Short mmCIF file of C-alpha atoms and ligand atoms in Angstrom, two decimals:
data_model
loop_
_atom_site.label_atom_id
_atom_site.label_comp_id
_atom_site.label_asym_id
_atom_site.label_seq_id
_atom_site.Cartn_x
_atom_site.Cartn_y
_atom_site.Cartn_z
CA MET B 25 -12.03 36.48 -17.79
CA SER B 26 -11.48 40.40 -18.50
CA THR B 27 -10.54 41.87 -21.56
CA ARG B 28 -8.53 44.67 -19.71
CA LEU B 29 -5.72 42.36 -19.61
CA LEU B 30 -4.32 39.75 -21.96
CA ASP B 31 -4.17 36.96 -19.63
CA ARG B 32 -0.92 35.16 -21.79
CA GLU B 33 2.67 35.04 -21.12
CA PHE B 34 4.80 34.91 -24.30
CA GLU B 35 7.86 35.94 -25.88
CA TYR B 36 7.99 38.76 -28.85
CA VAL B 37 9.92 39.18 -31.79
CA ALA B 38 9.37 41.88 -34.58
CA PRO B 39 11.33 41.06 -37.53
CA ASN B 40 11.94 43.60 -40.38
CA SER B 41 11.72 41.67 -43.25
CA LEU B 42 9.72 38.34 -44.49
CA ALA B 43 12.83 36.43 -44.73
CA ASP B 44 13.77 36.96 -41.51
CA ALA B 45 10.31 36.36 -40.32
CA LEU B 46 10.34 32.85 -42.47
CA ASP B 47 13.70 31.80 -40.88
CA LEU B 48 12.12 32.48 -37.04
CA LEU B 49 8.72 30.40 -38.65
CA SER B 50 11.10 27.40 -39.33
CA ALA B 51 13.32 27.50 -36.51
CA TYR B 52 10.52 27.61 -33.83
CA GLU B 53 7.84 25.49 -35.90
CA GLY B 54 4.50 25.45 -34.21
CA GLY B 55 5.23 27.72 -31.34
CA VAL B 56 5.32 30.93 -33.05
CA LYS B 57 1.87 32.85 -33.64
CA VAL B 58 1.63 35.43 -36.13
CA MET B 59 0.16 38.78 -35.89
CA ALA B 60 -0.93 41.21 -38.32
CA GLY B 61 -3.50 44.08 -37.20
CA GLY B 62 -3.96 41.80 -34.16
CA THR B 63 -7.97 42.65 -34.60
CA ASP B 64 -8.84 38.77 -34.69
CA LEU B 65 -5.79 37.43 -32.98
CA LEU B 66 -5.93 39.96 -29.60
CA VAL B 67 -9.69 39.77 -29.28
CA LYS B 68 -9.55 35.79 -29.22
CA LEU B 69 -6.47 35.99 -26.95
CA LYS B 70 -8.47 38.16 -24.51
CA THR B 71 -11.35 36.32 -24.55
CA GLY B 72 -9.61 33.00 -23.75
CA ALA B 73 -9.25 31.28 -27.19
CA ASP B 74 -7.17 28.18 -27.02
CA ILE B 75 -4.15 29.07 -29.21
CA PRO B 76 -1.14 27.24 -28.25
CA PHE B 77 2.10 29.46 -28.94
CA SER B 78 4.94 30.60 -27.01
CA ILE B 79 6.31 33.18 -29.31
CA LEU B 80 4.33 36.10 -30.86
CA LEU B 81 5.77 37.09 -34.33
CA ASP B 82 4.71 40.63 -34.97
CA THR B 83 4.62 41.77 -38.57
CA LYS B 84 4.79 45.47 -37.92
CA ASP B 85 7.96 46.07 -39.74
CA ILE B 86 7.54 43.91 -42.37
CA THR B 87 6.79 47.01 -44.46
CA GLU B 88 7.36 44.93 -47.99
CA LEU B 89 4.23 42.98 -47.56
CA SER B 90 2.32 46.19 -47.61
CA PHE B 91 1.71 47.23 -51.34
CA ILE B 92 -0.94 47.23 -53.85
CA SER B 93 0.74 47.03 -57.52
CA LYS B 94 0.21 45.70 -61.05
CA CYS B 95 1.59 42.36 -62.04
CA GLU B 96 1.50 40.00 -64.83
CA GLU B 97 -1.91 38.50 -64.25
CA GLY B 98 -3.42 41.66 -62.86
CA ILE B 99 -3.08 43.05 -59.45
CA GLU B 100 -1.28 41.96 -56.67
CA ILE B 101 -1.96 43.08 -52.88
CA GLY B 102 0.65 42.38 -50.15
CA ALA B 103 -1.03 40.46 -47.25
CA LEU B 104 -0.07 43.21 -44.66
CA THR B 105 -1.87 46.18 -46.65
CA LYS B 106 -4.55 47.71 -44.16
CA LEU B 107 -8.20 47.36 -45.17
CA CYS B 108 -8.36 50.98 -45.12
CA ASN B 109 -6.21 51.42 -47.95
CA ILE B 110 -7.82 48.80 -50.21
CA ASP B 111 -11.14 50.68 -50.82
CA ARG B 112 -9.48 53.67 -51.87
CA ASN B 113 -6.98 52.65 -54.27
CA THR B 114 -7.93 53.37 -57.86
CA MET B 115 -5.90 50.55 -59.46
CA LEU B 116 -8.81 48.22 -57.42
CA SER B 117 -11.90 50.27 -58.38
CA ASP B 118 -13.30 47.87 -60.87
CA TYR B 119 -13.47 44.97 -58.44
CA HIS B 120 -16.29 46.48 -57.16
CA ALA B 121 -17.23 43.38 -54.66
CA LEU B 122 -14.21 43.78 -52.86
CA VAL B 123 -14.40 47.70 -52.58
CA GLU B 124 -17.69 47.75 -51.68
CA ALA B 125 -17.06 45.11 -48.83
CA ILE B 126 -14.57 46.84 -46.90
CA PRO B 127 -16.51 50.10 -45.90
CA LEU B 128 -19.16 47.51 -44.55
CA MET B 129 -16.43 45.99 -42.41
CA ALA B 130 -15.85 46.80 -38.64
CA SER B 131 -15.41 50.83 -38.21
CA PRO B 132 -12.61 53.14 -39.41
CA ALA B 133 -10.58 52.44 -36.58
CA VAL B 134 -10.45 48.57 -36.85
CA ARG B 135 -10.04 49.03 -40.52
CA ASN B 136 -6.82 51.42 -39.86
CA MET B 137 -5.79 48.24 -37.91
CA GLY B 138 -6.73 45.03 -39.77
CA THR B 139 -5.04 43.71 -42.88
CA ILE B 140 -6.59 41.62 -45.73
CA GLY B 141 -4.27 38.81 -45.15
CA GLY B 142 -5.63 38.61 -41.27
CA ASN B 143 -9.06 38.65 -42.55
CA ILE B 144 -8.26 35.52 -45.02
CA VAL B 145 -6.10 33.61 -42.81
CA ASN B 146 -8.45 34.03 -39.95
CA ALA B 147 -10.95 31.92 -41.85
CA SER B 148 -13.93 33.15 -40.30
CA PRO B 149 -16.95 31.94 -41.95
CA ALA B 150 -18.08 35.72 -42.14
CA ALA B 151 -14.87 37.02 -43.35
CA ASP B 152 -16.13 39.73 -45.76
CA THR B 153 -13.04 40.02 -48.34
CA ALA B 154 -13.14 35.97 -48.89
CA CYS B 155 -16.23 36.06 -50.84
CA PRO B 156 -15.29 39.13 -53.58
CA LEU B 157 -11.70 37.19 -53.77
CA MET B 158 -13.49 33.94 -54.35
CA VAL B 159 -15.29 35.21 -57.25
CA TYR B 160 -12.51 36.81 -59.11
CA ASP B 161 -10.66 33.28 -58.88
CA ALA B 162 -7.77 35.04 -56.70
CA VAL B 163 -4.81 33.27 -56.01
CA LEU B 164 -2.83 33.42 -52.25
CA ARG B 165 0.91 33.37 -52.37
CA LEU B 166 2.23 31.67 -49.53
CA SER B 167 6.10 31.16 -48.61
CA SER B 168 8.07 29.26 -46.00
CA ALA B 169 11.77 29.35 -45.38
CA SER B 170 11.96 26.19 -48.02
CA GLY B 171 9.84 27.64 -50.64
CA ASP B 172 6.89 29.52 -52.34
CA ARG B 173 3.40 28.11 -53.55
CA GLU B 174 0.20 29.51 -55.10
CA VAL B 175 -2.99 28.31 -53.97
CA PRO B 176 -6.27 29.34 -55.46
CA ILE B 177 -8.68 30.90 -52.73
CA SER B 178 -11.30 28.31 -53.20
CA LYS B 179 -8.96 25.64 -51.91
CA PHE B 180 -7.68 27.44 -49.10
CA PHE B 181 -10.15 27.14 -46.30
CA THR B 182 -10.76 23.82 -44.65
CA GLY B 183 -12.91 24.78 -41.92
CA VAL B 184 -14.07 27.23 -39.25
CA SER B 185 -10.50 29.25 -38.47
CA LYS B 186 -8.80 26.42 -40.19
CA THR B 187 -6.62 26.41 -43.64
CA VAL B 188 -4.00 24.62 -45.71
CA ILE B 189 -1.28 27.26 -44.45
CA LYS B 190 1.49 25.60 -42.57
CA ASP B 191 2.83 26.12 -39.53
CA ASP B 192 5.91 27.60 -40.63
CA GLU B 193 4.11 29.49 -43.85
CA MET B 194 3.14 33.19 -44.52
CA LEU B 195 0.84 34.26 -46.56
CA VAL B 196 2.55 36.87 -48.75
CA SER B 197 0.20 38.24 -51.02
CA ILE B 198 -3.38 37.93 -52.98
CA VAL B 199 -3.12 37.92 -56.77
CA LEU B 200 -6.43 39.21 -58.61
CA PRO B 201 -6.76 38.19 -62.19
CA ARG B 202 -7.29 41.12 -64.56
CA VAL B 203 -10.69 42.34 -64.82
CA LYS B 204 -12.47 40.83 -67.60
CA PRO B 205 -14.11 43.69 -70.04
CA ASP B 206 -18.27 43.68 -69.67
CA SER B 207 -17.95 41.98 -66.38
CA GLY B 208 -19.41 43.32 -62.79
CA SER B 209 -19.58 42.43 -59.23
CA CYS B 210 -21.41 43.16 -55.99
CA PHE B 211 -21.36 42.50 -52.38
CA ILE B 212 -24.06 42.69 -50.14
CA LYS B 213 -24.08 41.80 -46.58
CA LYS B 214 -26.65 41.87 -43.48
CA THR B 215 -26.06 42.37 -39.84
CA ARG B 216 -27.70 43.34 -36.67
CA VAL B 217 -26.02 46.77 -36.27
CA LYS B 218 -23.58 48.78 -39.21
CA PRO B 219 -20.19 47.59 -37.71
CA ASP B 220 -20.72 44.08 -37.28
CA ILE B 221 -19.66 40.54 -38.30
CA SER B 222 -22.13 39.42 -41.14
CA LYS B 223 -25.14 37.31 -40.44
CA ILE B 224 -25.05 36.47 -43.93
CA SER B 225 -23.19 37.60 -47.10
CA VAL B 226 -23.57 37.65 -50.59
CA THR B 227 -21.10 38.05 -53.45
CA ALA B 228 -22.09 37.93 -57.36
CA TYR B 229 -20.06 38.14 -60.35
CA ILE B 230 -21.15 38.54 -64.03
CA GLU B 231 -19.55 38.61 -67.57
CA ARG B 232 -21.90 39.78 -70.12
CA ASP B 233 -22.10 38.87 -74.05
CA GLY B 234 -25.01 41.40 -75.13
CA SER B 235 -27.82 40.64 -73.37
CA ALA B 236 -26.93 36.92 -72.38
CA VAL B 237 -24.55 35.73 -69.49
CA LYS B 238 -21.39 34.60 -70.56
CA ALA B 239 -20.34 33.28 -66.71
CA CYS B 240 -21.71 34.03 -63.33
CA ARG B 241 -20.17 32.94 -60.17
CA ILE B 242 -21.84 33.43 -56.67
CA ALA B 243 -20.07 33.16 -53.36
CA MET B 244 -21.91 33.24 -49.74
CA GLY B 245 -20.26 34.15 -46.30
CA ALA B 246 -21.62 32.84 -43.10
CA VAL B 247 -23.97 30.17 -44.46
CA ALA B 248 -21.27 27.25 -43.83
CA PRO B 249 -18.20 26.34 -42.00
CA THR B 250 -16.29 28.38 -44.33
CA PRO B 251 -16.85 30.90 -47.24
CA ILE B 252 -18.12 29.11 -49.84
CA GLU B 253 -18.60 29.38 -53.56
CA LEU B 254 -22.03 27.97 -54.66
CA LEU B 255 -20.28 26.03 -57.64
CA GLY B 256 -22.85 24.99 -60.48
CA VAL B 257 -25.56 27.81 -59.52
CA GLY B 258 -23.85 30.53 -61.66
CA ASP B 259 -23.43 27.94 -64.33
CA LYS B 260 -26.95 27.70 -65.14
CA ALA B 261 -27.08 31.00 -66.09
CA PHE B 262 -24.60 30.45 -68.85
CA ASP B 263 -25.69 31.61 -72.28
CA ARG B 264 -29.20 32.82 -71.12
CA VAL B 265 -30.58 36.32 -71.52
CA ALA B 266 -30.46 38.03 -68.42
CA THR B 267 -33.72 38.68 -66.67
CA LYS B 268 -35.16 39.28 -63.36
CA GLU B 269 -36.83 35.76 -63.30
CA LEU B 270 -33.42 34.13 -64.14
CA PHE B 271 -31.75 35.98 -61.25
CA LEU B 272 -34.81 34.86 -58.86
CA GLU B 273 -34.27 31.15 -60.08
CA LEU B 274 -30.68 31.36 -59.34
CA ALA B 275 -31.51 32.62 -55.80
CA GLU B 276 -33.82 30.18 -55.08
CA LEU B 277 -31.09 27.59 -56.21
CA ALA B 278 -28.83 29.05 -54.17
CA ALA B 279 -31.07 28.83 -51.00
CA SER B 280 -32.03 25.35 -51.29
CA ILE B 281 -28.24 24.14 -51.59
CA ILE B 282 -26.63 26.12 -48.74
CA LYS B 283 -26.60 24.78 -45.42
CA PRO B 284 -26.64 27.53 -42.73
CA ILE B 285 -26.96 26.84 -39.10
CA ASP B 286 -28.23 28.64 -35.78
CA ASP B 287 -25.77 30.62 -33.99
CA ILE B 288 -25.49 33.79 -31.94
CA ARG B 289 -25.76 36.05 -35.05
CA SER B 290 -28.75 34.55 -36.83
CA THR B 291 -30.75 31.62 -37.60
CA ALA B 292 -30.68 28.93 -40.60
CA GLU B 293 -33.93 29.81 -41.45
CA TYR B 294 -33.45 33.65 -41.40
CA ARG B 295 -29.98 33.06 -43.61
CA ARG B 296 -32.21 30.76 -46.18
CA GLU B 297 -34.89 32.97 -46.31
CA ILE B 298 -32.81 36.15 -46.76
CA SER B 299 -30.75 34.21 -49.12
CA LYS B 300 -33.46 34.41 -52.07
CA VAL B 301 -33.51 38.01 -51.93
CA LEU B 302 -29.91 38.89 -51.34
CA VAL B 303 -28.66 36.76 -54.31
CA ALA B 304 -31.18 37.96 -56.71
CA GLN B 305 -30.26 41.76 -55.71
CA ALA B 306 -26.42 41.02 -55.79
CA LEU B 307 -26.99 39.47 -59.44
CA GLU B 308 -28.89 42.26 -60.69
CA THR B 309 -26.55 44.94 -59.62
CA ALA B 310 -23.75 43.00 -60.70
CA TRP B 311 -25.32 42.84 -64.04
CA GLN B 312 -26.41 46.33 -64.29
CA ARG B 313 -22.46 47.11 -63.21
CA ALA B 314 -21.33 44.97 -66.36
CA GLY B 315 -23.34 47.10 -68.42
CA GLY B 316 -26.37 45.00 -68.95
CA THR B 317 -29.83 46.13 -68.60
CA LEU B 318 -33.10 44.58 -67.62
CA MET C 29 8.35 36.78 -15.93
CA MET C 30 8.35 37.64 -19.47
CA LYS C 31 11.54 39.83 -21.16
CA LEU C 32 11.00 43.18 -20.73
CA HIS C 33 11.15 45.43 -23.82
CA ASN C 34 12.52 48.71 -24.07
CA ILE C 35 10.14 51.23 -25.88
CA THR C 36 9.74 54.60 -26.94
CA LEU C 37 6.36 56.31 -27.15
CA THR C 38 5.54 59.91 -27.81
CA VAL C 39 2.36 61.11 -26.42
CA ASN C 40 0.65 64.37 -26.92
CA GLY C 41 4.17 65.55 -27.78
CA ARG C 42 6.06 64.21 -24.94
CA ARG C 43 8.60 61.58 -24.85
CA TYR C 44 8.14 58.48 -22.80
CA ASP C 45 10.91 55.59 -22.62
CA LEU C 46 9.40 52.61 -20.87
CA ALA C 47 10.07 49.05 -20.18
CA VAL C 48 7.32 46.89 -21.13
CA GLU C 49 6.24 43.23 -20.92
CA PRO C 50 5.06 41.84 -24.52
CA ASN C 51 1.45 40.99 -23.56
CA GLU C 52 0.81 44.75 -21.94
CA LEU C 53 -1.64 46.63 -23.71
CA LEU C 54 -1.26 50.26 -25.19
CA LEU C 55 -4.45 51.05 -23.09
CA ASN C 56 -3.33 50.19 -19.77
CA VAL C 57 0.25 51.81 -20.64
CA ILE C 58 -1.56 55.01 -21.29
CA ARG C 59 -3.49 54.88 -18.19
CA ASP C 60 -1.91 53.34 -15.44
CA ARG C 61 1.71 54.25 -16.41
CA LEU C 62 1.45 57.67 -18.18
CA HIS C 63 -1.73 58.57 -16.36
CA LEU C 64 -3.60 59.79 -18.83
CA THR C 65 -6.99 58.47 -18.03
CA GLY C 66 -8.97 60.21 -21.06
CA THR C 67 -8.66 57.20 -23.03
CA LYS C 68 -11.03 54.72 -21.63
CA TYR C 69 -11.40 50.81 -21.06
CA GLY C 70 -15.04 50.12 -22.65
CA CYS C 71 -15.42 46.87 -24.25
CA GLY C 72 -11.69 45.94 -24.49
CA ILE C 73 -12.38 44.11 -27.67
CA ALA C 74 -12.23 46.69 -30.26
CA GLU C 75 -16.18 47.59 -30.57
CA CYS C 76 -17.05 50.66 -28.48
CA GLY C 77 -14.27 53.18 -29.31
CA ALA C 78 -13.91 54.09 -25.54
CA CYS C 79 -10.13 53.86 -26.05
CA SER C 80 -9.58 55.74 -29.19
CA ILE C 81 -6.20 57.50 -29.98
CA ILE C 82 -4.71 59.00 -33.04
CA ALA C 83 -1.67 57.10 -33.97
CA ASN C 84 0.55 58.42 -36.51
CA GLY C 85 -2.52 60.47 -37.72
CA LYS C 86 -4.57 57.51 -37.75
CA LEU C 87 -7.57 56.76 -35.46
CA MET C 88 -7.27 53.37 -33.70
CA LEU C 89 -7.93 51.59 -30.54
CA ALA C 90 -5.48 51.54 -27.47
CA CYS C 91 -7.50 48.30 -26.10
CA MET C 92 -6.32 46.04 -29.16
CA ILE C 93 -2.55 47.15 -29.65
CA LEU C 94 0.17 45.93 -27.66
CA ALA C 95 2.45 48.54 -25.83
CA VAL C 96 5.55 47.03 -27.68
CA THR C 97 3.69 47.12 -30.99
CA ALA C 98 3.46 50.91 -30.55
CA SER C 99 7.23 51.38 -30.06
CA GLY C 100 8.31 54.34 -32.11
CA TRP C 101 4.80 55.78 -32.63
CA ASP C 102 3.35 59.40 -32.50
CA ILE C 103 0.37 59.04 -30.53
CA THR C 104 -2.26 61.82 -29.59
CA THR C 105 -4.77 61.17 -26.85
CA SER C 106 -7.74 63.34 -25.83
CA GLU C 107 -5.64 65.24 -23.25
CA GLY C 108 -3.70 66.37 -26.48
CA LEU C 109 -6.49 68.02 -28.57
CA ALA C 110 -6.45 71.06 -26.78
CA LYS C 111 -3.75 73.47 -27.90
CA ASP C 112 -2.07 76.22 -25.37
CA GLY C 113 -5.28 75.75 -23.50
CA ASN C 114 -7.41 76.27 -26.24
CA LEU C 115 -9.78 73.08 -26.69
CA ASN C 116 -9.83 72.20 -30.33
CA PRO C 117 -12.97 72.94 -32.46
CA VAL C 118 -14.59 69.56 -31.89
CA GLN C 119 -14.02 69.68 -28.01
CA GLN C 120 -15.52 73.00 -28.05
CA ALA C 121 -18.51 71.97 -30.27
CA PHE C 122 -19.52 69.09 -28.04
CA ILE C 123 -19.78 71.51 -24.97
CA ASP C 124 -21.56 74.37 -26.96
CA LYS C 125 -24.10 71.45 -28.74
CA GLY C 126 -24.50 69.51 -25.31
CA ALA C 127 -23.32 66.32 -26.86
CA ILE C 128 -21.90 65.09 -23.72
CA GLN C 129 -24.25 63.37 -20.75
CA CYS C 130 -22.44 60.67 -18.25
CA GLY C 131 -19.03 61.95 -20.46
CA PHE C 132 -17.68 58.26 -20.63
CA CYS C 133 -17.89 57.85 -24.25
CA THR C 134 -16.37 61.52 -24.84
CA PRO C 135 -13.08 61.38 -25.20
CA GLY C 136 -13.13 58.66 -27.83
CA MET C 137 -15.92 60.73 -29.60
CA VAL C 138 -13.69 63.64 -29.88
CA VAL C 139 -10.67 62.17 -30.92
CA ALA C 140 -12.73 60.24 -33.73
CA GLY C 141 -14.57 63.52 -34.73
CA THR C 142 -10.98 64.97 -34.75
CA THR C 143 -9.31 62.27 -37.40
CA LEU C 144 -13.06 62.46 -39.26
CA LEU C 145 -12.21 66.16 -39.67
CA MET C 146 -8.63 65.54 -40.78
CA GLU C 147 -9.77 63.42 -43.40
CA ASN C 148 -12.97 65.11 -44.50
CA ASN C 149 -13.76 68.78 -44.19
CA SER C 150 -17.16 69.07 -44.53
CA PRO C 151 -18.67 65.63 -43.89
CA THR C 152 -22.42 64.77 -44.51
CA GLU C 153 -24.41 63.57 -41.75
CA ASP C 154 -24.30 60.20 -43.19
CA GLU C 155 -20.63 60.63 -43.27
CA ILE C 156 -20.36 61.28 -39.89
CA ARG C 157 -22.68 58.65 -38.78
CA GLU C 158 -20.71 56.28 -40.78
CA TYR C 159 -17.38 57.35 -39.60
CA MET C 160 -18.27 57.39 -35.98
CA ARG C 161 -20.12 53.91 -36.12
CA GLY C 162 -17.69 52.47 -33.92
CA ASN C 163 -17.82 55.00 -30.99
CA TYR C 164 -20.77 53.72 -29.02
CA CYS C 165 -22.89 56.24 -26.70
CA ARG C 166 -25.25 55.03 -24.10
CA CYS C 167 -26.70 58.25 -23.35
CA THR C 168 -27.19 61.21 -25.76
CA GLY C 169 -28.91 59.13 -28.54
CA TYR C 170 -26.31 60.46 -30.97
CA THR C 171 -27.93 63.46 -32.67
CA SER C 172 -26.22 65.82 -30.56
CA ILE C 173 -22.96 64.25 -31.31
CA VAL C 174 -23.49 64.25 -34.85
CA GLU C 175 -24.70 68.04 -34.67
CA ALA C 176 -21.70 69.00 -32.79
CA ILE C 177 -19.20 67.74 -35.61
CA GLU C 178 -21.14 69.36 -38.03
CA SER C 179 -20.59 72.59 -36.26
CA ALA C 180 -17.27 72.11 -35.98
CA ALA C 181 -16.73 71.48 -39.56
CA ILE C 182 -18.47 74.84 -39.98
CA HIS C 183 -16.66 76.57 -37.57
CA MET C 184 -12.88 75.16 -39.07
CA ASN C 185 -13.80 76.00 -42.11
CA GLU C 186 -14.84 79.52 -41.17
CA THR C 187 -12.02 80.43 -39.61
CA LYS C 188 -9.52 78.70 -42.14
C1 FAD L 18 -15.11 45.16 -33.36
C2 FAD L 18 -14.62 44.23 -34.83
C3 FAD L 18 -15.32 44.33 -36.08
C4 FAD L 18 -14.97 43.60 -37.07
N1 FAD L 18 -15.84 43.35 -37.79
C5 FAD L 18 -15.73 42.72 -39.19
C6 FAD L 18 -16.16 42.73 -40.12
O1 FAD L 18 -17.62 43.17 -40.34
N2 FAD L 18 -15.72 42.00 -41.08
C7 FAD L 18 -14.99 40.85 -40.99
O2 FAD L 18 -14.84 40.28 -41.98
N3 FAD L 18 -14.17 40.84 -40.14
C8 FAD L 18 -14.35 41.82 -39.23
N4 FAD L 18 -13.74 41.86 -38.22
C9 FAD L 18 -12.36 41.22 -37.77
C10 FAD L 18 -10.79 41.49 -38.29
O3 FAD L 18 -10.95 42.82 -38.03
C11 FAD L 18 -10.71 41.50 -39.77
O4 FAD L 18 -10.69 39.93 -40.06
C12 FAD L 18 -9.32 41.62 -40.36
O5 FAD L 18 -9.14 41.76 -41.57
C13 FAD L 18 -8.19 40.80 -39.20
O6 FAD L 18 -7.04 41.37 -39.88
P1 FAD L 18 -5.51 41.34 -38.47
O7 FAD L 18 -4.67 42.04 -39.66
O8 FAD L 18 -6.19 42.23 -37.63
O9 FAD L 18 -5.61 40.24 -38.27
P2 FAD L 18 -4.52 39.43 -36.91
O10 FAD L 18 -5.54 39.34 -35.79
O11 FAD L 18 -3.19 39.86 -36.89
O12 FAD L 18 -4.30 37.91 -37.76
C14 FAD L 18 -5.52 37.02 -37.98
C15 FAD L 18 -5.09 35.65 -38.13
O13 FAD L 18 -4.40 35.77 -39.05
C16 FAD L 18 -3.14 34.94 -39.01
N5 FAD L 18 -2.09 36.23 -39.72
C17 FAD L 18 -2.49 37.30 -40.10
N6 FAD L 18 -1.62 37.48 -41.18
C18 FAD L 18 -0.87 36.54 -41.78
C19 FAD L 18 0.07 36.37 -42.64
N7 FAD L 18 0.25 37.38 -43.56
N8 FAD L 18 0.43 35.34 -42.97
C20 FAD L 18 -0.08 33.94 -42.03
N9 FAD L 18 -1.07 34.49 -40.87
C21 FAD L 18 -1.37 35.78 -40.83
C22 FAD L 18 -2.96 35.37 -37.60
O14 FAD L 18 -1.92 34.47 -37.27
C23 FAD L 18 -4.35 35.31 -36.98
O15 FAD L 18 -4.56 33.75 -36.86
C24 FAD L 18 -14.14 42.63 -36.96
C25 FAD L 18 -13.13 42.70 -35.79
C26 FAD L 18 -13.42 43.55 -34.68
C27 FAD L 18 -12.67 43.40 -33.81
S1 FES L 19 -12.56 49.68 -24.89
FE1 FES L 19 -11.36 49.87 -26.65
S2 FES L 19 -13.02 49.82 -28.39
FE2 FES L 19 -13.98 49.52 -26.52
S1 FES L 20 -22.53 60.39 -22.74
FE1 FES L 20 -22.78 58.72 -21.81
S2 FES L 20 -21.83 56.99 -22.82
FE2 FES L 20 -21.98 58.75 -24.45
#
């Protein structure tokens, strides 16, 4: 299999509105594959992934899904927004972990092509925008020709490359709830070389009440079949005074409950050991960004 | 046989009308049909930067774009960087600093270096290394490439 060619035959459509795209998806249920930036999909197709489809639906002309705007709940990001337009947008600058994750992804060229929606729907265990979106309790807006629905990102992923999205649905946008006062977040990832997929990533989010932790959430990438929020770990910090020891305690707990595996990028042992350090670091930084001192 | 799609590309200021199959990659159209072989095939999976092009003002990778997707785009390849026979400052700096050994990565490097300086006219060394992280070189060890881009930035700011 050579990556010089795309050794697949298919028909090509490029509708210029969401409504037209959804009509096509419902008319040919199952046979259509959506392409956004193509930086995951075309790599998979070139390297021989078994993705059944006969029509490729290119979203390049659906400009209405490329936007970042204020909404009732907070900020809404269109699914087709390019990665490169997210970290520079001042409306998003208080979503520290999200803004921090983007420049660590891939390379500038890939970020000029790839979209945030593609990163989410591709559903890699290592999808770098997923964990930041989880700690913010982001909601995904999905649409099909027969209606719209909202799914919290914590309920979206079901397995490696698997999500609850149906064949006739598209991800339309991501809704980020308003940033709470005295809150902070942090994203850290470890890779082999810089522009690499994560061996492991950690996202921490803290809300502060004076010197105590009011809310705390931790999510991790590449330690399970999907990006995951470590439910119950952050809760242990509730109402406790923030200290380095507290954060180390949470990190030990996180390391003890994740179930990482050995794969091409890293080993289970490394992932478990390094998570003890990274979780504590991410919590400390999130705490400081929330205005706290240690 | 797949259905052919009529597309228009503007490459280095010249307009091309072509009929392409949906699975044709922009890289192969640029190389095999427009005969612009500066844009290289390295990895084919968006990792090495050998196929870097400027598409609508942005750095992109021709190996990861379908030719049909690019219909209507304004594209610059390494061949289009020089104007009226004069190399652009990044190209000239690569020569002056000896930032070329086998030369395979060079077209992609000068394209990426050019978009970097379009976005940031006085990048620090760290910013250069960060921006160029998707362009691999097997020969130079990168130091001379970083120096070339630094010197191109200085030259451009002096002659502005
Ligand atoms: C060299 C390289 C390095 C990379 N590094 C990283 C990294 O560090 N971190 C990381 O997380 N990722 C990385 N990636 C993966 C990829 O670039 C990102 O996941 C990117 O955000 C994918 O977006 P896309 O628009 O290109 O998706 P596409 O490839 O177009 O689509 C991906 C999947 O999502 C589906 N899809 C896309 N948009 C929609 C929609 N609106 N509705 C329904 N389905 C949709 C497609 O059908 C497809 O299954 C890397 C990729 C490459 C090639
Ligand atoms: S050939 Fe396109 S990035 Fe390597
Ligand atoms: S000069 Fe040989 S690959 Fe860069």
